[in-house]
Amino acid sequence: MTEPVVHIDNLTIQYQNHTVLDGLSWSIRKGEHYVIGGKSGSGKTTLAKAIAGLIPANDAIQIHFDTQSPLRAKVEYIANWYQFTNLEGDRNFYYQQRYNRHQGKDTLSVKGDLEHFAQKEGLCFADIQQRIHDFGFEHAQSTQLIELSSGEHKKLQLIRGLWIKPQLLLIDEPYTGLDTKSRALLNAWLDDWANQGVQLILITNDNNLPKAINRYAQIVNGKVETVSSPTSFFRDSKRNKKDIPAFLKEVPETSFDTIVEMENVNIRYGDKVVLKDISWTVKVGEKWLLQGPNGSGKSTLLSLINGDHPQAYGLNLKLFGQPRGSGESIWDIKQKIGMISPEMHWYFDTNATVWHTIASGFYDSNGWFIDVKFHEKLQIEELLEFFDLRDVKDRILHTLPLGKQRLALLARTIVKNPPLLVLDEPCQGLDSDQTQYFNDVVDELAHYGKTLIYVGHYESQLPQCIDHRIVLEHGEVKAIEDIVLNDKKIKESVIA
């Protein structure tokens, strides 16, 4: 029998006093393409990083490359999020910086990043051109890394990792942030590479997988268990439904009838048009779904609403009944908004505890805040109880499983009971049960006068309260519709 591609013998990895992998042994043979799924926080990412050599494994892992293969004798790991640096090698970015053009030039462009990567790895740029085109990523070539949306960052990660064509490829949450078309293209690409000999290990609970996938495993009590299909993966325990905290049942006071009014709004960076002639009105109490393919302008549109975009002044734009630039400060705007987004999650203070994370929602900061008032402390404690986070309130946010991180950030979003909730792909990386729980909470909140703007790609993973939809494409409004999600019936459609 030939040697396995990956052989692991008695691998143990601990973080502080917590054992993540406990005497784990596992072998992967040539042609076995795995999905590793199961409970969040079980050790999936830790195992992948150990196989890739990013975490010390004390000689417990052996990789046997095929010396006759034309593929690179390399293990390539594509992380859940893309960690990039500025031109000086620094990762110390802040959230609003991605909309400030002159500061954005502190990072490489997409093409510059790919060219640098090609030179480092000895790759030919022509070999990836067609993939870039197929991914719909050509328009982003001149875009600075800091300006990319989460979906665009994922595409860049995938293009880089797949370009190498390694013998062993591990991808952590491969579909995070990708629109439906891009997910299908990725699966076709992975099938192509598998047919050429690339060994695949994907970390995901998604059911829409490449055809090449033929093995399934999960980590239970620090050890690998194989299962017959993704439906056999263990899931996080379903949370018992609790009564929503009393302060969130109070309808936010509003002295205005509209949340957003914009007419013929345009945003451009030099010759690049990001938003073109956008006209959109959001009335108090409406629940909007914002959709569009990666790079369509969704993040830029939201940045105009939440006060982060410097070009908001001088536009025909009203927020909360007041023309933008009529004397209000950015903090006046943010006080009325609760927001969560993948980008905010990226840039969030890495030293913030769960308690500090929620408390920062009162002051719209990314972790830092002044001393909270007594009634604010009570609201924080109520949310810790509501989201089952009390036992981890003193843990550093980024050390928790992704599902708990997102719940803590949702608690931060609603802690001040704002009139507008902006939830930008809030369920990225969550499994179906976690997503359902999250959206059930959103539906419950919607009963108490909240206005909602929700960004999501998949109708099957959305709150049922949504009653309107706006669709962007290439920076323009493609459609504005009234919808009913529970039976997918289109009540009225206005195509722009």
Short mmCIF file of C-alpha atoms in Angstrom, two decimals:
data_model
loop_
_atom_site.label_atom_id
_atom_site.label_comp_id
_atom_site.label_asym_id
_atom_site.label_seq_id
_atom_site.Cartn_x
_atom_site.Cartn_y
_atom_site.Cartn_z
CA MET A 1 0.00 0.00 0.00
CA THR A 2 1.31 3.46 -0.92
CA GLU A 3 2.08 6.00 1.76
CA PRO A 4 -0.77 8.34 2.70
CA VAL A 5 -0.55 11.94 1.51
CA VAL A 6 -1.12 13.10 5.09
CA HIS A 7 -0.32 10.99 8.14
CA ILE A 8 -1.03 12.34 11.63
CA ASP A 9 -0.02 10.40 14.73
CA ASN A 10 -1.05 11.50 18.23
CA LEU A 11 -1.33 15.25 17.57
CA THR A 12 -2.12 17.33 20.65
CA ILE A 13 -2.52 21.11 20.57
CA GLN A 14 -3.41 23.28 23.54
CA TYR A 15 -4.18 26.98 23.90
CA GLN A 16 -3.43 28.14 27.43
CA ASN A 17 -5.33 25.58 29.54
CA HIS A 18 -7.70 24.47 26.76
CA THR A 19 -6.95 21.29 24.79
CA VAL A 20 -8.19 21.70 21.21
CA LEU A 21 -6.75 18.55 19.58
CA ASP A 22 -6.17 15.60 21.88
CA GLY A 23 -4.04 12.71 20.61
CA LEU A 24 -5.53 13.06 17.14
CA SER A 25 -4.50 10.44 14.55
CA TRP A 26 -5.62 10.51 10.91
CA SER A 27 -4.47 9.46 7.45
CA ILE A 28 -5.53 10.88 4.09
CA ARG A 29 -4.74 8.87 0.97
CA LYS A 30 -4.35 10.01 -2.59
CA GLY A 31 -7.69 10.77 -4.24
CA GLU A 32 -9.50 11.33 -0.94
CA HIS A 33 -10.97 14.83 -1.07
CA TYR A 34 -12.29 15.81 2.35
CA VAL A 35 -14.74 18.24 3.85
CA ILE A 36 -14.19 18.86 7.55
CA GLY A 37 -17.36 20.17 9.19
CA GLY A 38 -19.16 20.01 12.49
CA LYS A 39 -19.43 22.21 15.55
CA SER A 40 -17.87 25.65 15.70
CA GLY A 41 -14.84 25.80 17.97
CA SER A 42 -14.16 22.06 17.66
CA GLY A 43 -10.66 22.59 16.24
CA LYS A 44 -11.18 22.47 12.46
CA THR A 45 -9.11 25.56 11.68
CA THR A 46 -6.42 24.52 14.18
CA LEU A 47 -6.06 21.16 12.44
CA ALA A 48 -5.85 22.77 8.99
CA LYS A 49 -3.18 25.22 10.14
CA ALA A 50 -1.21 22.39 11.74
CA ILE A 51 -1.28 20.38 8.49
CA ALA A 52 -0.12 23.49 6.62
CA GLY A 53 2.77 23.94 9.05
CA LEU A 54 1.43 27.21 10.45
CA ILE A 55 1.10 25.78 13.98
CA PRO A 56 3.86 23.66 15.59
CA ALA A 57 2.90 19.98 15.51
CA ASN A 58 5.97 18.45 17.20
CA ASP A 59 6.63 16.02 14.33
CA ALA A 60 3.17 14.47 14.66
CA ILE A 61 2.33 15.29 11.03
CA GLN A 62 4.01 13.83 7.96
CA ILE A 63 3.27 15.01 4.41
CA HIS A 64 4.30 12.66 1.59
CA PHE A 65 4.53 14.50 -1.71
CA ASP A 66 4.50 12.74 -5.07
CA THR A 67 7.95 13.33 -6.57
CA GLN A 68 6.64 12.41 -10.04
CA SER A 69 3.77 14.91 -10.01
CA PRO A 70 3.95 18.09 -12.11
CA LEU A 71 2.14 19.87 -9.26
CA ARG A 72 4.09 21.81 -6.65
CA ALA A 73 5.25 19.79 -3.67
CA LYS A 74 3.52 22.25 -1.37
CA VAL A 75 0.70 22.52 1.15
CA GLU A 76 -1.31 25.68 0.51
CA TYR A 77 -3.70 27.00 3.17
CA ILE A 78 -6.30 29.65 2.29
CA ALA A 79 -7.56 31.29 5.48
CA ASN A 80 -11.12 32.32 6.23
CA TRP A 81 -10.11 36.00 6.06
CA TYR A 82 -7.39 37.66 4.03
CA GLN A 83 -4.75 39.39 6.16
CA PHE A 84 -3.04 42.07 4.09
CA THR A 85 -0.55 44.79 5.03
CA ASN A 86 0.19 48.30 3.87
CA LEU A 87 3.30 49.14 1.87
CA GLU A 88 5.34 49.26 5.07
CA GLY A 89 4.18 45.84 6.23
CA ASP A 90 1.77 47.17 8.85
CA ARG A 91 -1.72 45.72 9.51
CA ASN A 92 -2.85 48.59 11.74
CA PHE A 93 -5.84 49.79 9.68
CA TYR A 94 -9.03 51.40 10.87
CA TYR A 95 -12.49 50.81 9.45
CA GLN A 96 -13.24 54.20 7.83
CA GLN A 97 -9.81 54.27 6.18
CA ARG A 98 -11.05 51.99 3.38
CA TYR A 99 -13.23 54.83 2.03
CA ASN A 100 -10.54 57.52 2.16
CA ARG A 101 -8.91 57.50 -1.26
CA HIS A 102 -5.55 59.06 -0.44
CA GLN A 103 -5.11 56.74 2.55
CA GLY A 104 -6.23 53.77 0.47
CA LYS A 105 -3.14 54.26 -1.71
CA ASP A 106 -1.12 53.17 1.31
CA THR A 107 -1.82 49.58 0.17
CA LEU A 108 -1.09 47.74 -3.06
CA SER A 109 -3.65 47.53 -5.82
CA VAL A 110 -5.13 44.12 -6.63
CA LYS A 111 -2.97 43.84 -9.73
CA GLY A 112 0.09 44.97 -7.79
CA ASP A 113 -0.61 42.34 -5.14
CA LEU A 114 -0.99 39.60 -7.77
CA GLU A 115 2.15 40.70 -9.59
CA HIS A 116 4.11 40.68 -6.33
CA PHE A 117 2.72 37.23 -5.54
CA ALA A 118 3.64 35.96 -9.03
CA GLN A 119 7.20 37.20 -8.66
CA LYS A 120 7.53 35.65 -5.19
CA GLU A 121 6.17 32.26 -6.28
CA GLY A 122 7.66 32.19 -9.79
CA LEU A 123 4.25 32.24 -11.51
CA CYS A 124 3.18 33.52 -14.92
CA PHE A 125 0.46 36.19 -14.81
CA ALA A 126 -0.99 34.99 -18.14
CA ASP A 127 -1.85 31.64 -16.52
CA ILE A 128 -4.41 33.28 -14.25
CA GLN A 129 -5.94 35.88 -16.57
CA GLN A 130 -8.85 33.70 -17.67
CA ARG A 131 -9.70 32.77 -14.10
CA ILE A 132 -9.72 36.43 -13.12
CA HIS A 133 -12.09 37.13 -16.01
CA ASP A 134 -14.36 34.19 -15.14
CA PHE A 135 -14.52 35.34 -11.52
CA GLY A 136 -15.69 38.78 -12.67
CA PHE A 137 -12.65 40.28 -10.98
CA GLU A 138 -11.17 42.24 -13.87
CA HIS A 139 -12.83 45.48 -12.77
CA ALA A 140 -10.97 45.30 -9.44
CA GLN A 141 -7.44 45.27 -10.86
CA SER A 142 -6.78 48.93 -10.03
CA THR A 143 -8.59 48.82 -6.68
CA GLN A 144 -6.52 49.20 -3.50
CA LEU A 145 -6.60 46.19 -1.15
CA ILE A 146 -8.11 48.25 1.66
CA GLU A 147 -11.03 49.26 -0.59
CA LEU A 148 -12.14 45.70 -1.39
CA SER A 149 -15.37 44.27 -0.02
CA SER A 150 -15.34 40.98 1.90
CA GLY A 151 -16.43 39.03 -1.18
CA GLU A 152 -13.71 40.64 -3.29
CA HIS A 153 -11.10 39.83 -0.66
CA LYS A 154 -12.22 36.21 -0.76
CA LYS A 155 -11.85 36.13 -4.52
CA LEU A 156 -8.33 37.50 -4.25
CA GLN A 157 -7.44 34.84 -1.66
CA LEU A 158 -8.79 32.08 -3.89
CA ILE A 159 -7.09 33.36 -7.03
CA ARG A 160 -3.73 33.47 -5.25
CA GLY A 161 -4.07 30.06 -3.59
CA LEU A 162 -5.43 28.20 -6.60
CA TRP A 163 -2.89 29.83 -8.93
CA ILE A 164 -0.11 27.92 -7.19
CA LYS A 165 -1.75 24.56 -7.99
CA PRO A 166 -0.26 22.72 -4.97
CA GLN A 167 -0.40 19.00 -4.32
CA LEU A 168 -2.41 19.64 -1.14
CA LEU A 169 -4.89 22.53 -0.88
CA LEU A 170 -6.75 23.45 2.31
CA ILE A 171 -9.45 26.14 2.21
CA ASP A 172 -11.06 27.46 5.40
CA GLU A 173 -14.69 28.52 4.69
CA PRO A 174 -14.25 28.70 0.89
CA TYR A 175 -17.63 30.34 0.20
CA THR A 176 -17.48 33.22 2.69
CA GLY A 177 -18.76 36.40 1.04
CA LEU A 178 -19.16 34.90 -2.44
CA ASP A 179 -22.28 35.46 -4.51
CA THR A 180 -24.14 32.50 -6.06
CA LYS A 181 -22.39 32.67 -9.43
CA SER A 182 -18.94 32.88 -7.84
CA ARG A 183 -19.67 29.86 -5.63
CA ALA A 184 -20.55 27.78 -8.69
CA LEU A 185 -17.42 28.96 -10.52
CA LEU A 186 -15.27 28.10 -7.51
CA ASN A 187 -16.68 24.57 -7.32
CA ALA A 188 -16.02 24.05 -11.05
CA TRP A 189 -12.46 25.34 -10.60
CA LEU A 190 -11.85 23.00 -7.64
CA ASP A 191 -13.19 20.04 -9.62
CA ASP A 192 -10.82 20.94 -12.47
CA TRP A 193 -7.84 21.11 -10.11
CA ALA A 194 -8.85 17.83 -8.40
CA ASN A 195 -8.92 16.12 -11.81
CA GLN A 196 -5.35 17.36 -12.31
CA GLY A 197 -4.24 15.81 -9.03
CA VAL A 198 -4.69 18.55 -6.42
CA GLN A 199 -5.80 17.03 -3.11
CA LEU A 200 -8.61 19.01 -1.49
CA ILE A 201 -9.49 19.61 2.16
CA LEU A 202 -12.32 22.10 2.67
CA ILE A 203 -13.49 23.38 6.06
CA THR A 204 -17.18 24.16 5.77
CA ASN A 205 -20.67 23.09 6.79
CA ASP A 206 -22.03 24.09 3.40
CA ASN A 207 -23.89 21.42 1.41
CA ASN A 208 -23.20 22.89 -2.05
CA LEU A 209 -19.81 21.29 -2.65
CA PRO A 210 -17.51 20.37 -5.54
CA LYS A 211 -18.33 17.03 -7.18
CA ALA A 212 -14.82 15.83 -6.35
CA ILE A 213 -15.54 15.75 -2.60
CA ASN A 214 -15.81 12.10 -1.56
CA ARG A 215 -14.94 12.04 2.15
CA TYR A 216 -16.37 13.79 5.21
CA ALA A 217 -14.98 14.22 8.72
CA GLN A 218 -15.54 16.19 11.90
CA ILE A 219 -13.63 16.75 15.14
CA VAL A 220 -15.21 15.43 18.31
CA ASN A 221 -13.46 15.74 21.69
CA GLY A 222 -10.21 16.63 19.94
CA LYS A 223 -10.20 13.63 17.59
CA VAL A 224 -11.21 13.09 13.95
CA GLU A 225 -14.34 11.10 13.20
CA THR A 226 -15.34 10.24 9.62
CA VAL A 227 -19.02 10.45 8.65
CA SER A 228 -21.02 9.43 5.59
CA SER A 229 -22.25 12.86 4.49
CA PRO A 230 -22.51 16.52 5.58
CA THR A 231 -25.95 15.81 7.04
CA SER A 232 -24.20 13.68 9.68
CA PHE A 233 -22.09 16.54 11.00
CA PHE A 234 -22.75 17.42 14.62
CA ARG A 235 -24.27 20.87 15.00
CA ASP A 236 -24.07 23.44 17.74
CA SER A 237 -26.80 23.02 20.33
CA LYS A 238 -29.94 24.91 19.45
CA ARG A 239 -30.50 27.73 21.88
CA ASN A 240 -33.68 27.91 23.86
CA LYS A 241 -35.81 30.84 22.79
CA LYS A 242 -35.80 33.56 25.41
CA ASP A 243 -37.93 36.61 25.89
CA ILE A 244 -36.30 39.61 24.27
CA PRO A 245 -34.97 42.17 26.81
CA ALA A 246 -37.54 44.76 27.80
CA PHE A 247 -35.48 47.75 26.63
CA LEU A 248 -35.52 46.37 23.06
CA LYS A 249 -39.32 46.27 23.10
CA GLU A 250 -39.41 50.05 23.32
CA VAL A 251 -40.04 51.57 19.89
CA PRO A 252 -37.17 54.00 19.18
CA GLU A 253 -38.26 57.63 19.22
CA THR A 254 -38.08 59.27 15.79
CA SER A 255 -38.87 62.84 14.77
CA PHE A 256 -38.57 61.94 11.07
CA ASP A 257 -40.51 59.84 8.56
CA THR A 258 -37.64 58.72 6.37
CA ILE A 259 -34.34 57.09 7.29
CA VAL A 260 -32.60 57.51 3.94
CA GLU A 261 -33.40 59.72 0.97
CA MET A 262 -30.94 59.83 -1.90
CA GLU A 263 -31.45 61.09 -5.43
CA ASN A 264 -29.08 60.64 -8.37
CA VAL A 265 -26.14 59.92 -6.08
CA ASN A 266 -22.78 59.28 -7.73
CA ILE A 267 -19.50 58.12 -6.21
CA ARG A 268 -16.30 57.91 -8.20
CA TYR A 269 -12.59 57.47 -7.57
CA GLY A 270 -10.82 59.20 -10.43
CA ASP A 271 -12.13 57.57 -13.58
CA LYS A 272 -13.68 54.66 -11.70
CA VAL A 273 -17.44 55.01 -11.10
CA VAL A 274 -18.50 53.04 -8.01
CA LEU A 275 -22.11 54.27 -7.71
CA LYS A 276 -24.06 55.80 -10.57
CA ASP A 277 -27.33 57.76 -10.32
CA ILE A 278 -28.58 55.96 -7.21
CA SER A 279 -32.05 57.03 -6.07
CA TRP A 280 -33.45 55.26 -3.01
CA THR A 281 -35.79 56.07 -0.13
CA VAL A 282 -36.04 54.06 3.09
CA LYS A 283 -39.00 54.96 5.30
CA VAL A 284 -39.18 54.46 9.05
CA GLY A 285 -40.14 50.87 9.88
CA GLU A 286 -39.34 49.38 6.46
CA LYS A 287 -37.27 46.20 6.19
CA TRP A 288 -34.95 46.24 3.16
CA LEU A 289 -32.83 43.56 1.54
CA LEU A 290 -29.77 44.92 -0.30
CA GLN A 291 -28.39 42.51 -2.90
CA GLY A 292 -25.99 42.41 -5.83
CA PRO A 293 -22.93 40.48 -7.00
CA ASN A 294 -19.51 40.98 -5.43
CA GLY A 295 -18.18 44.42 -6.32
CA SER A 296 -21.57 45.87 -7.25
CA GLY A 297 -21.27 48.80 -4.81
CA LYS A 298 -23.20 47.52 -1.78
CA SER A 299 -20.52 48.37 0.78
CA THR A 300 -20.03 51.85 -0.67
CA LEU A 301 -23.77 52.51 -0.57
CA LEU A 302 -23.90 51.49 3.10
CA SER A 303 -20.89 53.69 3.90
CA LEU A 304 -22.92 56.73 2.74
CA ILE A 305 -25.68 55.80 5.17
CA ASN A 306 -23.53 55.07 8.22
CA GLY A 307 -21.49 58.25 7.87
CA ASP A 308 -18.16 56.66 6.99
CA HIS A 309 -17.76 57.87 3.40
CA PRO A 310 -16.03 61.26 2.94
CA GLN A 311 -17.82 61.90 -0.36
CA ALA A 312 -21.24 61.97 1.34
CA TYR A 313 -21.08 65.78 1.59
CA GLY A 314 -22.43 67.71 -1.38
CA LEU A 315 -24.66 64.87 -2.53
CA ASN A 316 -28.45 64.93 -2.69
CA LEU A 317 -28.60 62.80 0.43
CA LYS A 318 -30.75 63.02 3.55
CA LEU A 319 -30.27 60.84 6.62
CA PHE A 320 -32.89 60.73 9.36
CA GLY A 321 -34.73 63.63 7.74
CA GLN A 322 -31.71 65.97 7.60
CA PRO A 323 -29.58 66.86 4.53
CA ARG A 324 -26.10 65.43 4.90
CA GLY A 325 -23.72 68.20 5.86
CA SER A 326 -26.33 70.42 7.54
CA GLY A 327 -24.42 70.62 10.80
CA GLU A 328 -24.74 67.08 12.11
CA SER A 329 -21.61 65.20 13.16
CA ILE A 330 -20.71 61.66 12.16
CA TRP A 331 -21.49 60.66 15.76
CA ASP A 332 -24.99 62.14 15.53
CA ILE A 333 -25.59 59.78 12.59
CA LYS A 334 -24.00 56.74 14.20
CA GLN A 335 -26.01 57.22 17.37
CA LYS A 336 -29.12 56.28 15.37
CA ILE A 337 -27.54 53.22 13.69
CA GLY A 338 -26.57 49.77 14.86
CA MET A 339 -24.28 48.08 12.36
CA ILE A 340 -22.49 44.80 11.80
CA SER A 341 -20.39 43.90 8.76
CA PRO A 342 -17.54 41.53 7.83
CA GLU A 343 -15.22 44.52 7.42
CA MET A 344 -16.07 45.85 10.89
CA HIS A 345 -15.35 42.38 12.25
CA TRP A 346 -11.92 42.40 10.52
CA TYR A 347 -10.90 45.75 11.97
CA PHE A 348 -12.34 45.23 15.44
CA ASP A 349 -10.03 45.68 18.41
CA THR A 350 -8.20 42.37 18.83
CA ASN A 351 -7.84 43.00 22.59
CA ALA A 352 -11.56 43.55 23.24
CA THR A 353 -13.38 41.14 25.51
CA VAL A 354 -16.96 40.12 24.81
CA TRP A 355 -18.17 42.55 27.50
CA HIS A 356 -16.11 45.41 26.04
CA THR A 357 -17.34 44.52 22.54
CA ILE A 358 -20.98 44.91 23.53
CA ALA A 359 -20.31 48.04 25.60
CA SER A 360 -18.56 49.73 22.67
CA GLY A 361 -21.89 49.80 20.85
CA PHE A 362 -22.99 52.70 23.06
CA TYR A 363 -20.09 54.81 21.77
CA ASP A 364 -19.72 53.43 18.21
CA SER A 365 -16.10 52.53 18.78
CA ASN A 366 -14.22 49.40 17.77
CA GLY A 367 -13.53 48.20 21.26
CA TRP A 368 -12.54 51.33 23.22
CA PHE A 369 -15.19 53.17 25.23
CA ILE A 370 -15.51 55.49 28.22
CA ASP A 371 -17.04 54.32 31.48
CA VAL A 372 -20.56 53.07 30.88
CA LYS A 373 -23.50 54.30 32.90
CA PHE A 374 -25.40 52.14 35.37
CA HIS A 375 -28.43 51.57 33.10
CA GLU A 376 -26.10 50.74 30.21
CA LYS A 377 -24.38 48.09 32.32
CA LEU A 378 -27.79 46.57 33.01
CA GLN A 379 -28.54 46.42 29.28
CA ILE A 380 -25.19 44.74 28.61
CA GLU A 381 -25.93 42.12 31.25
CA GLU A 382 -29.39 41.50 29.78
CA LEU A 383 -27.88 40.89 26.33
CA LEU A 384 -25.19 38.58 27.72
CA GLU A 385 -27.98 36.52 29.23
CA PHE A 386 -30.19 36.68 26.12
CA PHE A 387 -27.42 35.47 23.79
CA ASP A 388 -25.99 32.88 26.24
CA LEU A 389 -22.69 34.77 26.42
CA ARG A 390 -22.45 35.30 30.17
CA ASP A 391 -19.91 32.49 30.66
CA VAL A 392 -17.56 34.01 28.06
CA LYS A 393 -18.05 37.70 28.83
CA ASP A 394 -14.41 38.11 29.94
CA ARG A 395 -12.95 36.15 27.01
CA ILE A 396 -11.18 37.97 24.16
CA LEU A 397 -13.72 38.17 21.33
CA HIS A 398 -11.41 36.78 18.65
CA THR A 399 -10.64 33.65 20.69
CA LEU A 400 -14.27 32.50 20.52
CA PRO A 401 -15.87 30.35 17.81
CA LEU A 402 -17.13 32.47 14.93
CA GLY A 403 -20.79 31.91 15.84
CA LYS A 404 -20.34 33.39 19.31
CA GLN A 405 -18.30 36.28 17.89
CA ARG A 406 -21.18 37.18 15.58
CA LEU A 407 -23.71 36.99 18.42
CA ALA A 408 -21.54 39.32 20.51
CA LEU A 409 -21.37 41.74 17.59
CA LEU A 410 -25.15 41.54 17.13
CA ALA A 411 -25.51 42.37 20.81
CA ARG A 412 -23.21 45.36 20.23
CA THR A 413 -25.41 46.38 17.28
CA ILE A 414 -28.63 46.50 19.29
CA VAL A 415 -27.38 47.50 22.76
CA LYS A 416 -28.47 51.16 22.36
CA ASN A 417 -31.81 50.19 20.72
CA PRO A 418 -31.23 52.30 17.58
CA PRO A 419 -33.97 53.10 15.05
CA LEU A 420 -31.90 51.67 12.15
CA LEU A 421 -30.17 48.28 11.99
CA VAL A 422 -27.67 47.77 9.16
CA LEU A 423 -26.74 44.08 8.98
CA ASP A 424 -24.19 43.55 6.22
CA GLU A 425 -23.83 39.80 5.58
CA PRO A 426 -24.10 39.16 9.32
CA CYS A 427 -24.17 35.36 8.94
CA GLN A 428 -20.99 34.90 6.95
CA GLY A 429 -19.29 31.70 8.10
CA LEU A 430 -22.23 30.53 10.23
CA ASP A 431 -23.89 27.19 9.61
CA SER A 432 -27.58 26.87 8.80
CA ASP A 433 -28.68 26.42 12.43
CA GLN A 434 -26.66 29.42 13.63
CA THR A 435 -28.00 31.50 10.74
CA GLN A 436 -31.57 30.53 11.55
CA TYR A 437 -31.09 31.51 15.18
CA PHE A 438 -29.54 34.83 14.22
CA ASN A 439 -32.33 35.67 11.77
CA ASP A 440 -35.03 34.62 14.24
CA VAL A 441 -33.64 37.24 16.63
CA VAL A 442 -33.71 39.83 13.85
CA ASP A 443 -37.34 38.96 13.09
CA GLU A 444 -38.26 39.38 16.74
CA LEU A 445 -36.50 42.76 16.92
CA ALA A 446 -38.37 43.86 13.81
CA HIS A 447 -41.68 43.77 15.67
CA TYR A 448 -40.66 46.78 17.76
CA GLY A 449 -40.36 49.58 15.24
CA LYS A 450 -36.86 48.93 13.94
CA THR A 451 -35.93 49.87 10.39
CA LEU A 452 -33.72 47.25 8.76
CA ILE A 453 -31.22 47.16 5.89
CA TYR A 454 -29.98 43.58 5.49
CA VAL A 455 -27.34 42.42 3.02
CA GLY A 456 -27.50 38.74 2.05
CA HIS A 457 -27.07 36.63 -1.06
CA TYR A 458 -29.42 33.71 -0.40
CA GLU A 459 -33.19 33.97 0.00
CA SER A 460 -33.25 30.75 2.04
CA GLN A 461 -31.03 32.37 4.72
CA LEU A 462 -32.84 35.67 5.35
CA PRO A 463 -35.13 37.08 8.05
CA GLN A 464 -38.80 36.69 7.17
CA CYS A 465 -39.60 40.30 8.13
CA ILE A 466 -38.02 41.72 4.92
CA ASP A 467 -40.59 43.45 2.71
CA HIS A 468 -38.49 45.42 0.17
CA ARG A 469 -35.45 44.71 -1.98
CA ILE A 470 -32.95 46.84 -3.87
CA VAL A 471 -30.52 45.15 -6.25
CA LEU A 472 -27.26 46.74 -7.46
CA GLU A 473 -25.20 45.74 -10.48
CA HIS A 474 -22.03 47.51 -11.64
CA GLY A 475 -22.83 50.39 -9.28
CA GLU A 476 -26.35 50.99 -10.65
CA VAL A 477 -29.80 50.14 -9.37
CA LYS A 478 -30.93 47.04 -11.23
CA ALA A 479 -34.25 46.60 -9.43
CA ILE A 480 -36.36 47.93 -6.58
CA GLU A 481 -39.05 45.51 -5.45
CA ASP A 482 -41.65 44.89 -2.78
CA ILE A 483 -41.36 41.27 -1.69
CA VAL A 484 -42.83 38.68 0.65
CA LEU A 485 -40.12 36.20 1.61
CA ASN A 486 -42.24 33.54 3.25
CA ASP A 487 -43.77 32.50 -0.08
CA LYS A 488 -41.23 34.23 -2.39
CA LYS A 489 -44.09 36.13 -4.01
CA ILE A 490 -43.13 39.36 -5.79
CA LYS A 491 -45.86 41.87 -5.01
CA GLU A 492 -44.60 44.70 -7.15
CA SER A 493 -41.46 45.22 -9.18
CA VAL A 494 -39.85 48.36 -10.54
CA ILE A 495 -36.87 47.61 -12.78
CA ALA A 496 -34.46 50.49 -13.09
#
